[in-house]
Amino acid sequence: MSARVIDGKAAAARLRLLVAAEADRLKTEHGIVPCLAVVVVGDDPASAIYVASKNSAAREVGFVVRDMRHPASLPARELLDIVGALNADKSVHGILVQMPLPESIRTREIITAIDPAKDVDGLTPLNLGRLMIGEITVERGLVACTPSGALMLLKEAIGRDLSGRHALIIGRSQQVGRPLAHLLLQENCTVTIAHSRTAGLATLCRTADIVIAAAGRAELVRGDWIKPGATIIDVGINRVPAEGGKMRLTGDVAYTEVLQNAAAISPVPGGVGPMTIACLMRNTLIAACIQAGLPQPEVQPHAI
Ligand SMILES: NC(=O)c1ccc[n+]([C@@H]2O[C@H](COP(=O)([O-])OP(=O)(O)OC[C@H]3O[C@@H](n4cnc5c(N)ncnc54)[C@H](OP(=O)(O)O)[C@@H]3O)[C@@H](O)[C@H]2O)c1
């Protein structure tokens, strides 16, 4: 068997088109142009690449971008003031504080300060809590972008009904593993969450119909860990040495090995990454509608 490769780039392009069409309608019918504020602190090189992609995607779908850059020396107090000012600014619909923040700043304190209605990353305690109790779903409200994108790719590969499947998530971070676990529970999957202290990861993996790898460990998941016919979503982005002293990107899954056993696999790059950015666009559109008291637009995952 050779797995089907799930084309995240194509799925993301379709989702961005839907967002652009809805943004156009919002402008024509209500005079609203969604505005995304992107706050960057410091000069992390990987962040610079992600922020450039987010800014250009936002402009392409017709949003206004407020690109705010600050030196790594910015005191936490001042960053809180910046977030407070963006919360109060009615012309700003979405606030994204790019991670990682410098070590001198307590990340959780900054995320908690973001107005949940403008929380396009879906990471404030209120939005994470609403997701946990099922008030927020992938179809309604502001859900963290990478978990939403991963779920949409899963549905792209398997279809809309994921009921009864055993999903193994490798990684329990607040931004990926945990929100994804709640999304998959909402889909009636049986969910196992693994982490760095999990015993017998390979054996667990062999029981999973769905494996979502989000550990940040290059090629952790091997070909012989995969149950034949399983679907694999690789969230990991790792930079590893390549020929000629260069670096290349690889996921958390040993791609060529897993291709032999799996039914479908998302590649790195070209899988979850582009979907994360498209979901950020979707969330910004949703946030603009929520703030204007309009119904959430029909930019539904199953439309991709
Ligand atoms: N494609 C995208 O758009 C996107 C977006 C976000 C993140 N990512 C990538 O996804 C990966 C995970 O990101 P993150 O922010 O969730 O990372 P993180 O906060 O560092 O969390 C990593 C998680 O993986 C677990 N883990 C680490 N080593 C493990 C091992 N050997 N076996 C099992 N579990 C292990 C950790 O366990 P403990 O909790 O026990 O430490 C932790 O829960 C990274 O490569 C990141 O670059 C991609």
Coordinates of C-alpha atoms and ligand atoms in Angstrom, one line a residue:
M1 CA 0.0 0.0 0.0
S2 CA 1.2 3.5 -0.6
A3 CA -0.6 6.2 1.3
R4 CA -2.6 9.0 -0.2
V5 CA -0.8 12.3 0.4
I6 CA -3.2 14.9 1.9
D7 CA -2.7 18.1 0.1
G8 CA -2.8 20.8 2.8
K9 CA -1.7 23.5 0.3
A10 CA -4.7 22.9 -2.0
A11 CA -7.2 22.6 0.9
A12 CA -5.9 25.8 2.5
A13 CA -6.2 27.6 -0.9
R14 CA -9.8 26.5 -1.1
L15 CA -10.5 27.7 2.4
R16 CA -8.9 31.1 1.8
L17 CA -11.0 31.5 -1.3
L18 CA -14.2 30.9 0.8
V19 CA -12.9 33.4 3.4
A20 CA -12.1 36.0 0.7
A21 CA -15.6 35.6 -0.8
E22 CA -17.2 36.1 2.7
A23 CA -15.0 39.1 3.4
D24 CA -16.1 40.7 0.2
R25 CA -19.7 40.2 1.1
L26 CA -19.1 41.7 4.6
K27 CA -17.6 44.8 3.0
T28 CA -20.3 45.2 0.4
E29 CA -23.3 44.5 2.7
H30 CA -22.0 46.0 6.0
G31 CA -19.0 48.2 5.1
I32 CA -16.8 46.1 7.4
V33 CA -13.2 45.2 6.5
P34 CA -11.7 42.7 9.0
C35 CA -8.6 44.0 10.6
L36 CA -5.9 41.7 12.0
A37 CA -3.3 43.1 14.4
V38 CA -0.1 41.0 14.4
V39 CA 2.2 41.8 17.4
V40 CA 5.8 40.6 17.2
V41 CA 8.2 40.9 20.0
G42 CA 11.9 40.2 19.2
D43 CA 13.5 38.9 16.1
D44 CA 13.1 35.1 16.1
P45 CA 13.9 34.1 12.5
A46 CA 11.2 31.3 12.3
S47 CA 8.6 33.7 13.6
A48 CA 9.6 36.3 10.9
I49 CA 8.8 33.7 8.2
Y50 CA 5.4 32.7 9.8
V51 CA 4.4 36.4 10.3
A52 CA 5.3 37.2 6.7
S53 CA 3.0 34.3 5.5
K54 CA 0.2 35.4 7.8
N55 CA 0.4 39.0 6.7
S56 CA 0.4 38.2 3.0
A57 CA -2.5 35.7 3.4
A58 CA -4.5 38.3 5.3
R59 CA -4.0 40.9 2.6
E60 CA -4.8 38.4 -0.1
V61 CA -8.2 37.7 1.4
G62 CA -8.9 41.4 1.6
F63 CA -8.2 42.1 5.3
V64 CA -6.4 45.1 6.8
V65 CA -3.2 44.1 8.6
R66 CA -1.7 46.1 11.5
D67 CA 1.9 44.8 11.6
M68 CA 3.3 45.8 15.0
R69 CA 7.0 45.0 15.7
H70 CA 8.8 45.6 19.0
P71 CA 12.3 44.8 20.3
A72 CA 12.9 41.8 22.5
S73 CA 13.6 44.3 25.3
L74 CA 9.9 45.4 25.4
P75 CA 8.8 45.2 29.1
A76 CA 5.8 42.8 29.8
R77 CA 3.9 45.8 31.2
E78 CA 4.2 47.6 27.9
L79 CA 3.1 44.6 26.0
L80 CA 0.0 44.3 28.2
D81 CA -0.7 48.0 27.5
I82 CA -0.5 47.3 23.7
V83 CA -2.9 44.4 24.0
G84 CA -5.2 46.5 26.1
A85 CA -5.2 49.3 23.5
L86 CA -6.0 46.8 20.7
N87 CA -8.8 45.3 22.8
A88 CA -10.4 48.8 23.1
D89 CA -9.8 49.7 19.4
K90 CA -13.1 49.0 17.6
S91 CA -11.4 49.0 14.2
V92 CA -9.3 45.9 15.2
H93 CA -11.1 42.6 15.0
G94 CA -8.4 40.0 15.6
I95 CA -5.3 40.1 17.8
L96 CA -2.4 37.7 17.2
V97 CA 0.6 37.8 19.5
Q98 CA 3.3 35.8 17.7
M99 CA 4.9 33.1 19.8
P100 CA 7.5 32.4 21.1
L101 CA 7.7 35.6 23.2
P102 CA 11.1 36.5 24.9
E103 CA 11.7 34.5 28.1
S104 CA 11.3 37.7 30.2
I105 CA 7.6 37.8 29.3
R106 CA 5.1 35.4 30.8
T107 CA 3.3 34.1 27.7
R108 CA 0.1 33.0 29.6
E109 CA -0.3 36.4 31.2
I110 CA -0.3 38.0 27.7
I111 CA -2.7 35.5 26.1
T112 CA -5.1 35.9 29.0
A113 CA -5.2 39.7 28.5
I114 CA -6.5 39.3 24.9
D115 CA -10.3 40.0 24.6
P116 CA -11.8 36.6 23.9
A117 CA -13.9 38.1 21.1
K118 CA -10.7 39.1 19.3
D119 CA -8.8 35.9 20.2
V120 CA -8.1 34.6 16.7
D121 CA -5.6 32.1 18.0
G122 CA -8.4 30.6 20.2
L123 CA -6.0 30.3 23.2
T124 CA -7.5 32.5 25.9
P125 CA -8.7 30.6 28.9
L126 CA -12.3 31.5 28.1
N127 CA -12.2 30.1 24.6
L128 CA -10.3 27.0 25.6
G129 CA -12.9 26.4 28.4
R130 CA -15.8 26.9 26.0
L131 CA -14.2 24.4 23.6
M132 CA -13.9 21.9 26.5
I133 CA -17.6 22.2 27.4
G134 CA -18.6 22.1 23.7
E135 CA -19.9 25.7 23.4
I136 CA -17.3 26.2 20.8
T137 CA -16.8 23.7 18.0
V138 CA -14.8 23.6 14.7
E139 CA -17.9 25.0 13.1
R140 CA -18.8 27.7 15.7
G141 CA -16.6 30.2 17.5
L142 CA -12.9 30.8 17.7
V143 CA -10.9 27.5 17.9
A144 CA -7.1 27.3 17.9
C145 CA -5.9 27.4 14.3
T146 CA -3.5 24.4 14.2
P147 CA -6.0 22.0 15.8
S148 CA -8.8 23.3 13.5
G149 CA -6.5 22.8 10.4
A150 CA -5.5 19.4 11.5
L151 CA -9.2 18.3 12.0
M152 CA -10.1 19.7 8.6
L153 CA -7.4 17.7 6.9
L154 CA -8.5 14.6 8.7
K155 CA -12.0 15.1 7.4
E156 CA -10.5 15.7 4.0
A157 CA -8.9 12.3 4.1
I158 CA -11.5 10.2 5.9
G159 CA -14.8 12.1 5.3
R160 CA -17.1 13.9 7.8
D161 CA -17.8 11.0 10.1
L162 CA -15.0 10.2 12.5
S163 CA -17.2 8.4 15.0
G164 CA -15.8 5.5 16.9
R165 CA -12.2 5.8 15.6
H166 CA -9.3 5.6 17.9
A167 CA -7.3 8.8 17.7
L168 CA -3.9 9.0 19.2
I169 CA -2.5 12.5 19.7
I170 CA 1.2 12.7 20.5
G171 CA 1.7 15.9 22.4
R172 CA -0.4 17.6 25.1
S173 CA 0.4 21.3 24.6
Q174 CA -2.1 24.0 25.2
Q175 CA -1.9 25.2 21.6
V176 CA -2.1 21.9 19.8
G177 CA -2.6 18.6 21.7
R178 CA -5.2 19.6 24.2
P179 CA -7.6 21.6 22.0
L180 CA -7.3 18.9 19.4
A181 CA -8.3 16.3 21.9
H182 CA -11.5 18.2 22.6
L183 CA -12.3 18.7 18.9
L184 CA -11.9 14.9 18.4
L185 CA -14.1 14.1 21.4
Q186 CA -16.7 16.3 19.8
E187 CA -16.3 14.2 16.7
N188 CA -17.0 11.0 18.8
C189 CA -13.5 9.7 18.5
T190 CA -12.0 7.6 21.3
V191 CA -9.0 9.8 22.2
T192 CA -5.7 8.9 23.7
I193 CA -3.2 11.7 24.5
A194 CA 0.5 10.7 24.6
H195 CA 3.3 12.8 26.0
S196 CA 7.0 12.6 26.9
R197 CA 6.3 10.3 29.9
T198 CA 4.0 7.9 28.0
A199 CA 5.2 4.3 28.2
G200 CA 5.0 2.1 25.1
L201 CA 4.2 4.8 22.6
A202 CA 4.9 2.5 19.6
T203 CA 2.5 -0.2 20.9
L204 CA -0.2 2.5 21.5
C205 CA 0.3 3.8 18.1
R206 CA -0.3 0.4 16.5
T207 CA -3.8 0.5 18.0
A208 CA -4.7 3.9 16.5
D209 CA -6.9 4.5 13.4
I210 CA -5.8 8.1 13.5
V211 CA -2.4 9.4 14.6
I212 CA -1.7 13.1 15.1
A213 CA 1.9 13.8 15.8
A214 CA 2.6 17.1 17.5
A215 CA 5.7 16.4 19.7
G216 CA 8.3 18.5 17.9
R217 CA 10.6 15.5 17.6
A218 CA 11.9 14.8 14.1
E219 CA 10.7 11.5 12.7
L220 CA 9.6 10.1 16.1
V221 CA 6.8 8.0 14.5
R222 CA 8.3 5.1 12.6
G223 CA 6.7 3.1 9.7
D224 CA 6.3 -0.1 11.8
W225 CA 4.3 1.9 14.5
I226 CA 1.4 2.3 12.1
K227 CA -1.7 0.2 11.9
P228 CA -2.3 -0.7 8.2
G229 CA -4.9 1.7 6.8
A230 CA -4.4 4.4 9.5
T231 CA -4.6 8.1 8.7
I232 CA -1.7 10.2 9.8
I233 CA -1.6 14.0 10.4
D234 CA 1.9 15.3 11.0
V235 CA 1.8 18.6 12.8
G236 CA 5.6 18.7 13.7
I237 CA 7.9 21.2 12.1
N238 CA 11.6 20.4 12.8
R239 CA 14.7 21.8 11.2
V240 CA 17.3 19.2 10.6
P241 CA 20.7 19.2 8.9
A242 CA 20.6 18.5 5.1
E243 CA 23.3 18.0 2.5
G244 CA 25.7 20.8 1.8
G245 CA 25.5 22.2 5.3
K246 CA 21.9 23.4 4.7
M247 CA 18.9 22.8 6.9
R248 CA 15.6 21.2 5.8
L249 CA 12.1 20.9 7.3
T250 CA 10.8 17.5 8.5
G251 CA 7.8 16.5 10.5
D252 CA 7.4 14.2 13.5
V253 CA 6.7 11.2 11.3
A254 CA 9.3 9.2 9.3
Y255 CA 7.4 10.0 6.1
T256 CA 8.8 7.5 3.6
E257 CA 8.4 4.7 6.0
V258 CA 4.9 5.6 7.0
L259 CA 3.8 6.0 3.4
Q260 CA 4.0 2.2 3.1
N261 CA 1.5 1.4 5.8
A262 CA -0.9 4.3 6.2
A263 CA -4.0 5.0 4.1
A264 CA -3.3 8.8 4.1
I265 CA -0.7 11.1 5.4
S266 CA -0.2 14.9 5.5
P267 CA 3.3 16.0 4.4
V268 CA 5.7 18.5 6.0
P269 CA 5.9 21.0 4.5
G270 CA 2.6 21.4 2.7
G271 CA 0.2 19.8 5.2
V272 CA -1.0 21.4 8.5
G273 CA 1.2 24.5 8.1
P274 CA -0.9 26.1 5.3
M275 CA -4.1 25.1 7.0
T276 CA -3.1 26.9 10.2
I277 CA -2.7 30.1 8.3
A278 CA -6.0 29.6 6.4
C279 CA -7.8 28.9 9.7
L280 CA -6.3 32.2 11.1
M281 CA -8.0 34.0 8.2
R282 CA -11.2 32.2 8.9
N283 CA -11.1 33.1 12.6
T284 CA -10.4 36.8 11.8
L285 CA -13.5 36.8 9.6
I286 CA -15.6 35.1 12.3
A287 CA -14.3 37.5 14.9
A288 CA -15.3 40.5 12.8
C289 CA -18.8 39.1 12.4
I290 CA -19.1 38.3 16.1
Q291 CA -18.1 41.8 17.0
A292 CA -20.6 43.3 14.5
G293 CA -23.4 41.2 16.0
L294 CA -23.7 39.3 12.6
P295 CA -24.2 35.5 12.3
Q296 CA -21.1 33.5 11.8
P297 CA -20.5 33.1 8.1
E298 CA -20.8 29.8 6.4
V299 CA -17.1 29.1 5.9
Q300 CA -17.5 25.5 7.1
P301 CA -14.8 22.9 7.2
H302 CA -16.9 20.4 5.2
A303 CA -17.0 23.0 2.4
I304 CA -13.4 22.4 1.6
Ligands
LIG1 N1 2.1 23.2 11.4 C1 1.8 24.2 12.2 O1 1.2 25.2 11.8 C2 2.3 24.1 13.6 C3 1.7 24.9 14.6 C4 2.1 24.8 15.9 C5 3.1 23.9 16.2 N2 3.7 23.2 15.2 C6 4.8 22.2 15.5 O2 4.2 21.1 16.2 C7 5.1 20.5 17.1 C8 4.5 20.6 18.5 O3 4.3 21.9 18.8 P1 3.8 22.4 20.3 O4 3.8 23.9 20.3 O5 2.6 21.7 20.7 O6 5.1 21.9 21.1 P2 5.3 21.8 22.7 O7 4.6 22.9 23.4 O8 6.8 21.7 22.9 O9 4.7 20.4 23.1 C9 5.3 19.2 22.7 C10 4.5 18.1 23.3 O10 5.1 16.9 22.8 C11 5.4 16.0 23.9 N3 6.6 15.2 23.6 C12 7.8 15.7 23.4 N4 8.7 14.6 23.1 C13 7.9 13.5 23.1 C14 8.2 12.2 22.9 N5 9.4 11.7 22.6 N6 7.2 11.3 22.9 C15 5.9 11.7 23.2 N7 5.6 13.0 23.4 C16 6.6 13.9 23.4 C17 5.6 16.9 25.1 O11 5.4 16.2 26.2 P3 5.4 16.8 27.7 O12 4.1 17.6 27.9 O13 5.5 15.7 28.6 O14 6.6 17.7 27.7 C18 4.6 18.0 24.8 O15 3.3 17.7 25.3 C19 6.4 21.4 16.9 O16 7.2 20.7 16.0 C20 5.9 22.7 16.3 O17 6.8 23.4 15.6 C21 3.3 23.2 13.9

